[in-house]
Amino acid sequence: MNFSLTEEHLMIRDAARDFAQTELLPGVIERDNTQTFPDSLVRKMGELGFLGVMVDPKYGGSGMDAISYAIIMEELSKIDASASVIVSVNNSLVCYGLEAYANEEQKQKYLTKLASGQSVGAFCLSEPEAGSDATSQRTTAIDKGDHYLINGTKNWITSGGRADVYIVIAQTDKHKGSHGINAFILEKGMPGFDIGPKEDKLGIRGSDTHTLQFNDVKVPKENRIGDDGSGFRFAMKTLSGGRIGIAAQALGIAAGAYELALKYSKERKAFGTEICNHQAIAFKLADMHTEIEAARMLVMRAAWDKDQGNNYDMSSAMAKLYASKVAMEHTVEAVQIHGGNGFVKEYHVERLMRDAKITQIYEGTSEIQKIVISRGIIKE
Ligand code: CAA
């Protein structure tokens, strides 16, 4: 067992940290206030290779491992979780899904642009009546010979208005249940594909979340990913990798808040000394440091499993479950350590606290992670 990062991992960490400090930090409060999507920053992240971290360079990616991806996600999320969710969805739900399951023509047509940041991807599984219960898809994709006709509604879609390429999960044969579901590649602008209003959210307000409507959208047959009926399995496998990204995002949010709280506690004085010298604060810092490190171990373990070719359904669920809990609890503590200043936007911790909540909800709620983990334990 080796707990050290390689020289290459350290360089990647420094590059992501530097980008987050110099590029993401300056406008992060403004983007949160105004719900502004970071267009030019997404382009820059594409140039740095952050949008196709694990994709083979022959498809425009950076050819790095999942550990590098987790490191990048942690560093970006310390500063701007809105930017990092765009990175996570593009990498692990869209690019990974295409690289692992799409055919060569689909990869050439879509993956290369997505991995290099020339286009942005969205993953459309959730529906008004099918969030956690993902097998209950109401969106239909009826086989019409040379094309499918797609009808239905998708909810809470990250990058919903800004994406160029959408992976849409839909039910083709209701009688076959989860084995009658397919995954399709849709493009913005297809007739009948409408983008609903942007959601006004508690956190990750710089990301672009929309409802999508499909009214008789004709999707060519060659846009189906994989064999007929393989869409639910595709969604589940893809989400397992997505959960590594979101776990690393939660870790970054927690670590970012902790770093700010530690710094503040060494500067702020009360009762004649820096507040870190009071046990009430010092013990909070000790708990934060310990539990964030434990979350990091789980995130790295899940990423390592992926890199080794091991099954990572359970380890990614465990990492997401724990890291998101740590993010929620310790961002609240970071606000508490900041006192009144913690409630003020310029100190950043209130935003991190708001951003933390979604990590317990999207890409499978904490309750869903417990279903995955408990089923895994019982099966073993
Ligand atoms: N790998 C391969 N196959 C899998 C699988 C996996 N990880 N998980 C399930 N399957 C297979 C099962 O083996 C089963 O196949 P068989 O019938 O052949 O046995 C089939 O898929 C159906 O599986 P289940 O019976 O386990 O289905 P279920 O109805 O009990 O649901 C669930 C399982 C784990 C709860 C699943 O519904 C789930 O993960 N729900 C949460 C969905 C989710 O994470 N949504 C997030 C939306 S995406 C998002 O948030 C993106 C964003 O923009 C940020």
XYZ file of C-alpha atoms and ligand atoms in Angstrom:
434
model
C 0.000 0.000 0.000
C 1.303 3.422 -0.939
C -0.323 6.627 0.302
C 1.944 8.985 -1.663
C 0.904 10.871 -4.739
C 3.250 10.523 -7.713
C 5.261 13.477 -9.074
C 2.743 13.662 -11.918
C -0.212 13.757 -9.516
C 1.462 16.537 -7.545
C 1.993 18.546 -10.735
C -1.660 18.072 -11.700
C -2.727 19.152 -8.210
C -0.598 22.293 -8.433
C -1.926 23.151 -11.898
C -5.563 22.752 -10.775
C -4.894 24.691 -7.559
C -3.227 27.495 -9.470
C -6.089 27.691 -11.976
C -8.674 27.733 -9.163
C -6.871 30.538 -7.322
C -6.063 32.744 -10.282
C -9.051 32.143 -12.576
C -12.010 30.807 -10.592
C -11.654 32.773 -7.361
C -11.837 36.384 -8.652
C -15.462 36.260 -9.918
C -16.896 33.420 -7.862
C -19.076 35.532 -5.543
C -20.462 37.569 -8.446
C -21.270 34.450 -10.494
C -23.055 32.959 -7.476
C -25.069 36.162 -6.928
C -26.077 36.555 -10.544
C -26.337 32.845 -11.415
C -23.839 33.330 -14.236
C -22.475 30.314 -16.098
C -18.672 30.555 -16.359
C -18.492 30.419 -20.179
C -14.944 31.685 -20.702
C -13.640 29.654 -17.742
C -15.151 26.475 -19.166
C -13.242 27.157 -22.395
C -10.026 27.649 -20.405
C -10.618 24.445 -18.449
C -11.044 22.689 -21.785
C -7.687 24.054 -22.949
C -6.070 22.746 -19.756
C -7.510 19.284 -20.378
C -9.888 19.350 -17.394
C -12.981 18.492 -19.430
C -11.729 15.166 -20.759
C -9.330 14.156 -18.005
C -9.539 10.381 -18.447
C -10.298 10.306 -22.178
C -7.766 8.756 -24.540
C -5.728 11.497 -26.315
C -6.786 9.993 -29.662
C -10.279 11.348 -28.825
C -9.021 14.727 -27.654
C -8.652 13.832 -23.971
C -5.812 14.122 -21.481
C -5.327 10.363 -20.984
C -4.952 10.692 -17.220
C -6.159 8.332 -14.498
C -9.156 8.574 -12.169
C -6.902 9.636 -9.282
C -5.859 12.687 -11.327
C -9.523 13.384 -12.017
C -10.353 13.245 -8.280
C -7.429 15.569 -7.513
C -8.596 18.101 -10.119
C -12.177 17.926 -8.843
C -11.059 18.480 -5.246
C -8.937 21.510 -6.113
C -11.555 23.197 -8.337
C -14.304 22.531 -5.776
C -12.369 24.190 -2.955
C -13.001 27.450 -4.787
C -15.956 27.027 -7.147
C -18.322 24.056 -6.961
C -20.450 25.513 -9.773
C -17.534 25.242 -12.176
C -16.576 21.821 -10.852
C -20.014 20.259 -11.407
C -19.777 21.240 -15.077
C -16.389 19.485 -15.147
C -17.746 16.433 -13.325
C -20.805 15.885 -15.512
C -18.813 16.437 -18.706
C -16.053 14.036 -17.618
C -17.721 11.199 -15.846
C -21.292 11.097 -17.089
C -20.849 12.226 -20.691
C -17.242 11.575 -21.829
C -16.818 8.346 -19.874
C -20.225 7.068 -21.027
C -19.313 7.711 -24.656
C -15.785 6.347 -24.446
C -16.865 3.153 -22.691
C -20.119 2.405 -24.538
C -20.451 4.405 -27.768
C -19.370 3.095 -31.176
C -16.405 4.480 -33.122
C -18.494 6.819 -35.302
C -20.237 8.293 -32.256
C -16.881 8.790 -30.535
C -15.412 10.533 -33.571
C -18.463 12.752 -33.968
C -19.100 13.710 -30.323
C -16.402 12.606 -27.884
C -13.491 14.475 -29.434
C -15.214 17.860 -29.124
C -16.541 17.129 -25.636
C -13.200 15.941 -24.276
C -11.336 18.967 -25.611
C -13.925 21.445 -24.320
C -15.150 22.542 -27.753
C -18.590 21.380 -26.708
C -20.239 20.813 -23.342
C -22.265 17.747 -22.386
C -25.336 17.075 -20.239
C -26.717 13.813 -18.823
C -30.492 13.497 -18.743
C -31.860 10.759 -16.507
C -33.980 12.458 -13.808
C -37.653 13.210 -14.441
C -40.476 14.805 -12.444
C -41.651 11.283 -11.482
C -38.312 9.448 -11.688
C -35.533 10.865 -9.514
C -34.260 8.203 -7.133
C -36.566 5.641 -8.757
C -34.643 5.793 -12.015
C -36.182 2.670 -13.585
C -39.604 4.421 -13.717
C -38.753 6.384 -16.864
C -41.774 8.171 -18.373
C -39.848 9.657 -21.289
C -40.535 7.380 -24.244
C -38.426 6.557 -27.296
C -40.608 4.773 -29.821
C -38.831 2.747 -32.513
C -39.957 4.053 -35.929
C -37.604 2.042 -38.117
C -34.820 4.410 -39.109
C -35.337 6.712 -36.117
C -36.755 6.940 -32.589
C -39.471 9.409 -31.622
C -38.733 10.874 -28.190
C -41.393 12.432 -25.934
C -41.177 13.469 -22.293
C -39.647 15.761 -19.707
C -36.286 15.744 -17.919
C -35.629 17.701 -14.716
C -32.705 19.335 -12.896
C -30.328 18.889 -15.823
C -26.846 20.269 -15.143
C -25.638 22.477 -18.052
C -29.178 22.023 -19.417
C -29.250 25.333 -21.273
C -25.565 25.596 -22.171
C -24.777 22.081 -23.349
C -24.362 21.146 -26.991
C -24.661 17.366 -26.591
C -27.233 15.613 -24.379
C -27.291 11.966 -23.357
C -30.970 11.169 -22.856
C -32.293 8.029 -21.161
C -35.767 6.909 -22.294
C -38.130 3.941 -22.209
C -38.547 2.096 -25.486
C -40.415 -1.007 -24.282
C -42.337 -0.555 -21.035
C -43.059 -4.291 -20.739
C -39.343 -5.023 -20.434
C -38.898 -2.643 -17.462
C -35.279 -1.616 -16.958
C -34.299 -3.872 -19.892
C -36.478 -1.789 -22.225
C -34.592 1.468 -21.573
C -32.183 3.077 -24.073
C -29.624 5.896 -24.021
C -29.505 8.366 -26.937
C -27.268 11.190 -28.075
C -29.246 14.356 -28.808
C -28.020 17.683 -30.095
C -29.224 21.127 -29.123
C -31.562 22.527 -31.755
C -33.162 19.248 -32.830
C -36.803 20.069 -33.762
C -39.115 19.463 -30.781
C -36.297 19.685 -28.212
C -37.112 22.652 -25.942
C -35.137 24.047 -23.037
C -37.290 25.220 -20.113
C -36.512 28.075 -17.704
C -33.377 28.047 -15.563
C -33.800 26.851 -11.947
C -33.180 29.377 -9.141
C -31.110 27.262 -6.738
C -29.850 27.273 -3.133
C -26.302 26.428 -4.196
C -24.035 25.806 -7.204
C -25.775 28.875 -8.582
C -23.163 29.469 -11.294
C -24.103 26.174 -12.920
C -26.947 26.100 -15.388
C -29.832 23.811 -14.393
C -32.950 23.395 -16.544
C -35.990 21.289 -17.284
C -35.933 19.879 -20.819
C -38.941 19.035 -22.926
C -39.042 16.565 -25.817
C -42.024 16.759 -28.175
C -41.812 14.241 -31.036
C -38.042 14.649 -31.334
C -36.792 12.493 -34.227
C -33.497 10.906 -33.232
C -31.649 8.876 -35.900
C -31.123 5.235 -35.005
C -27.355 5.652 -35.172
C -27.622 7.943 -32.119
C -28.595 5.102 -29.789
C -25.724 4.121 -27.486
C -25.098 0.369 -27.279
C -27.501 -2.514 -27.847
C -31.268 -2.137 -27.669
C -32.322 -2.207 -24.012
C -28.882 -1.465 -22.547
C -29.681 2.118 -21.460
C -30.382 1.511 -17.774
C -27.205 -0.487 -17.260
C -25.349 2.267 -19.158
C -26.822 4.877 -16.789
C -25.916 2.878 -13.669
C -22.329 2.155 -14.768
C -21.836 5.756 -15.789
C -23.259 7.038 -12.507
C -20.822 4.884 -10.512
C -17.983 6.892 -12.036
C -19.979 10.102 -11.646
C -20.191 9.423 -7.937
C -16.376 9.507 -7.726
C -16.514 12.993 -9.274
C -19.209 14.219 -6.891
C -17.471 12.624 -3.894
C -14.320 14.531 -4.872
C -16.408 17.675 -5.276
C -17.833 17.225 -1.751
C -14.309 16.624 -0.451
C -13.124 19.839 -2.094
C -16.012 21.870 -0.677
C -15.231 20.529 2.826
C -11.481 21.062 2.448
C -11.961 24.571 1.055
C -14.162 25.559 4.001
C -11.730 23.967 6.462
C -8.739 25.825 5.000
C -10.598 29.122 5.274
C -11.697 28.363 8.846
C -8.167 27.381 9.910
C -6.705 30.568 8.452
C -9.408 32.734 10.021
C -8.995 31.078 13.427
C -5.269 31.932 13.389
C -5.998 35.601 12.669
C -9.168 36.401 14.599
C -8.635 37.269 18.247
C -11.101 36.900 21.151
C -10.518 36.914 24.911
C -6.934 38.028 24.357
C -5.730 35.333 21.958
C -6.248 33.923 18.441
C -9.436 31.873 18.511
C -7.598 28.683 17.408
C -6.100 28.670 20.891
C -9.521 28.147 22.436
C -10.335 24.479 22.794
C -13.880 25.043 21.526
C -12.394 26.034 18.151
C -9.308 23.790 18.220
C -11.436 20.660 18.673
C -13.660 21.651 15.765
C -10.529 21.996 13.618
C -9.280 18.589 14.794
C -12.574 16.923 13.846
C -12.651 18.684 10.493
C -9.073 17.732 9.648
C -9.575 14.082 10.642
C -12.876 13.538 8.852
C -11.794 15.362 5.693
C -8.725 13.125 5.547
C -10.962 10.052 5.993
C -13.189 11.304 3.144
C -10.087 11.815 0.969
C -9.048 8.190 1.602
C -12.467 6.921 0.485
C -12.433 9.113 -2.617
C -8.937 7.966 -3.566
C -9.849 4.341 -2.890
C -12.802 4.573 -5.284
C -10.658 6.292 -7.943
C -7.953 3.667 -7.449
C -10.521 0.879 -7.881
C -11.524 2.440 -11.192
C -7.907 2.733 -12.317
C -7.230 -0.897 -11.365
C -10.217 -2.151 -13.335
C -11.949 -3.285 -10.116
C -15.676 -2.914 -9.632
C -16.241 0.517 -8.072
C -20.021 0.564 -7.599
C -19.696 0.202 -3.828
C -16.525 2.161 -3.217
C -17.852 5.145 -5.191
C -21.148 5.018 -3.265
C -19.262 4.887 0.046
C -17.023 7.782 -0.981
C -19.992 9.927 -2.038
C -22.060 9.065 1.027
C -19.283 9.939 3.454
C -17.669 12.885 1.671
C -21.030 14.617 1.176
C -21.870 14.182 4.881
C -18.480 15.630 5.830
C -19.019 18.513 3.393
C -22.405 19.387 4.856
C -21.345 19.102 8.499
C -18.004 20.847 8.236
C -19.114 23.740 6.057
C -21.639 24.489 8.821
C -18.748 24.371 11.333
C -16.639 26.633 9.111
C -19.440 29.218 9.164
C -19.638 28.836 12.955
C -15.876 29.398 13.372
C -16.191 32.569 11.285
C -18.997 33.821 13.569
C -20.828 36.833 12.119
C -18.342 37.024 9.254
C -19.333 33.492 8.269
C -22.782 34.816 7.413
C -21.335 37.384 5.006
C -20.686 36.532 1.359
C -17.172 37.942 1.093
C -15.841 35.256 3.466
C -16.914 32.463 1.048
C -17.903 29.879 3.683
C -21.645 30.565 3.493
C -21.504 29.791 -0.251
C -19.571 26.580 0.387
C -22.232 25.614 2.962
C -25.002 26.205 0.410
C -23.056 24.334 -2.279
C -22.452 21.349 0.019
C -26.123 20.380 0.237
C -26.497 19.267 -3.362
C -23.698 16.699 -2.965
C -26.076 14.721 -0.711
C -28.739 14.832 -3.430
C -27.495 14.654 -7.015
C -26.057 11.579 -8.756
C -27.981 9.542 -6.201
C -29.134 10.804 -2.796
C -27.384 9.594 0.352
C -30.287 7.182 0.811
C -29.665 5.737 -2.676
C -25.964 5.321 -1.852
C -27.025 3.278 1.196
C -29.175 1.066 -1.071
C -26.169 0.467 -3.340
C -23.825 -0.198 -0.395
C -26.211 -2.460 1.527
C -27.062 -4.499 -1.598
C -23.324 -4.833 -2.252
C -22.591 -6.034 1.289
C -25.421 -8.575 1.231
C -24.347 -9.898 -2.196
C -20.695 -10.341 -1.148
N -24.106 -1.966 -13.020
C -24.688 -2.823 -13.875
N -25.994 -3.157 -13.812
C -26.733 -2.575 -12.849
C -26.180 -1.666 -11.926
C -24.797 -1.370 -12.038
N -24.196 -0.515 -11.219
N -27.147 -1.265 -11.072
C -28.271 -1.910 -11.451
N -28.007 -2.695 -12.524
C -28.927 -3.593 -13.217
C -29.457 -4.637 -12.240
O -28.593 -5.762 -12.167
C -30.798 -5.007 -12.836
O -30.600 -5.922 -13.893
P -31.358 -7.378 -13.873
O -32.819 -7.064 -13.967
O -30.801 -8.059 -15.077
O -30.996 -8.026 -12.588
C -31.264 -3.693 -13.450
O -30.093 -2.891 -13.648
C -32.235 -2.949 -12.554
O -31.562 -2.722 -11.328
P -32.285 -2.739 -9.926
O -33.255 -3.882 -9.864
O -31.236 -2.686 -8.881
O -33.136 -1.397 -10.014
P -33.860 -0.565 -8.900
O -35.130 -0.077 -9.474
O -33.903 -1.328 -7.615
O -32.921 0.746 -8.757
C -31.085 2.071 -7.912
C -31.591 0.693 -8.404
C -29.656 1.813 -7.485
C -31.911 2.572 -6.757
C -31.130 3.066 -9.112
O -32.467 3.322 -9.496
C -30.428 4.359 -8.814
O -29.199 4.430 -8.828
N -31.183 5.467 -8.551
C -30.614 6.782 -8.393
C -30.504 7.488 -9.715
C -29.535 8.624 -9.681
O -28.417 8.515 -9.195
N -29.956 9.736 -10.269
C -29.103 10.872 -10.384
C -29.447 11.602 -11.627
S -28.086 12.069 -12.615
C -27.532 13.554 -12.004
O -27.766 13.915 -10.895
C -26.668 14.242 -12.976
C -26.407 15.673 -12.756
O -26.810 16.487 -13.570
C -25.493 16.117 -11.684
